[in-house]
Amino acid sequence: MSRIHEQRHLPQRGGRTPLPRVDLTALVIPLALGASILWLLGWPTASTIALIAALVLLAAGLLTSPPAAARGGRPTGPRDRGSSLWLMVLVMSPAILLGSAFPLVADRLASHAVAGVHLETLILSASVAVPWLSQVVGTPVYRLLGSTISQGPGAVRRHYCELWPGLLALSIVPATAVTACVGIVTGWGIGALVAHFALIMAHVIFVQSLVVADLGSRRHLWALGWLAYAITLLIVPGWWLAPPLAGALSQILAIGGDLRALARPRRFAVAPVIADMWRGLILGGVLWADKLLLFVTVGRQFDVSLVYLCLQPAVLAYSYYFTIASPRINQAFAGFHDALENEPMSALRRRGAALRRMVTWSLARMASVGSAATLVVVALTAILAPGDIATVTAVSAASLLLAILTLLAYEIDHAGDSRAALVLSGIAVVLIAASFAAFDSVSAYGPIALAAMGLNVIGGLIHHRHWSAPEYAFFWGKALSW
């Protein structure tokens, strides 16, 4: 559904009234229809290139600002757009840097092996596991540090360093589980599995080292960690533990003197942390389980570059949501909770309606960003590798739909219904696993896309129910907590 934002100003000189301003989200629909027509016509080159250019311009416009509903109606100027674009570049730095570095070192990696396993295969096995594992080991951190964030970055650094030894020790369990699964399927020897576990743990250290920069919104420092990773990979690709440890070192040096807190580790309740890790396993599995399961089922026998390319629209949309839209939602959400204490229900209704619009249109904008990027990937494939277009369409669509489902579950959880979010996500992970059990390689992505589409409909209904009147839902949630 399109949305029109009208400028309600007095007539300008000459008696002309500014034209209504259409939210860019609405433009995805005609461009998608255009792509369908080009598909029926066999993707004529000139028209397809024109479509790609239009989609890239649309994606740039979508990326550089939230919809008006998510910025409170405030217009977006060139400086805001430039800042948003630069922020998106920093957030996408892992995909940009690693996507550029790995093809450059692929031939050099081919000459190395660890315990009889090609180094390229060993690195791939870790790369497909780490994103999902990072959700498992990272989810508890934000709850443990929640009360410290308001005390400033120094307190966050010290508190995190006190928690880090215990969190790292608990991370050994999921890392061991992943390595055991890989060993059962691949039949690798003990030496290769030890190397796999070491590589996984090196990445866990790197991922956990990024938490301080992430919590402090220090995106430049966060991107520096990935730059150190990519440069080390380019210089010494055969030193397979060096890239993640170099990335971690860049973050550890930035923590500075607060590292002394590592010497006095703080105790924390283990049961809630394990529960958070379980939540991370399920919620994170929606977006990342298929990549690990693809490797587990077929090993190296799939086009890694093609699957990586198909994942990027989903990663772009996901990053946009948490980088551009989510901070505004969190700020409005915090203000809404404060208002529950002091404002009458009439004022809460207005705030609730504004919060609902912000969340809904931010999700719509995220889906539009991903759709535009997906159409770009499909159209480029139609020109450069038309034989792969069916695979690219299925993998890209499935990845984007899973990303949308992940964010729906996130906002359902945000609204206080953790059980529904976990059930919805758990069903998705089970269906993903069942698809890989029933179908070979990337052919599993067609059924996954259909399943994700149905779950998105269900998730959308649950989301609407919780966010249709947030002033009542959160009021009663707060009252019952007393």
Coordinates of C-alpha atoms in Angstrom, one line a residue, residues 24 57-67 71 74 76-88 320 324 328 365 369:
L24 CA 9.8 6.1 -2.0
L57 CA 18.8 5.1 -7.6
L58 CA 15.7 4.0 -5.7
A59 CA 17.7 1.8 -3.3
A60 CA 20.1 4.8 -2.6
G61 CA 17.1 7.0 -1.8
L62 CA 15.6 4.4 0.5
L63 CA 18.8 3.8 2.3
T64 CA 19.7 7.3 3.1
S65 CA 16.6 8.2 5.1
P66 CA 13.8 6.6 7.1
P67 CA 10.2 7.1 6.0
R71 CA 11.4 10.5 11.6
R74 CA 11.0 15.9 9.8
T76 CA 15.7 14.9 5.4
G77 CA 18.4 17.2 4.1
P78 CA 21.5 16.5 2.0
R79 CA 23.7 16.3 5.2
D80 CA 21.3 13.8 6.8
R81 CA 21.3 11.7 3.6
G82 CA 25.1 11.8 3.3
S83 CA 25.5 10.7 7.0
S84 CA 23.0 7.9 6.6
L85 CA 24.8 6.7 3.4
W86 CA 28.2 6.7 5.1
L87 CA 26.8 4.9 8.1
M88 CA 25.4 2.2 5.9
Y320 CA 19.3 -0.7 7.2
I324 CA 18.7 3.8 10.3
R328 CA 14.5 6.0 16.2
R365 CA 10.9 0.5 4.2
V369 CA 15.1 -1.8 0.4

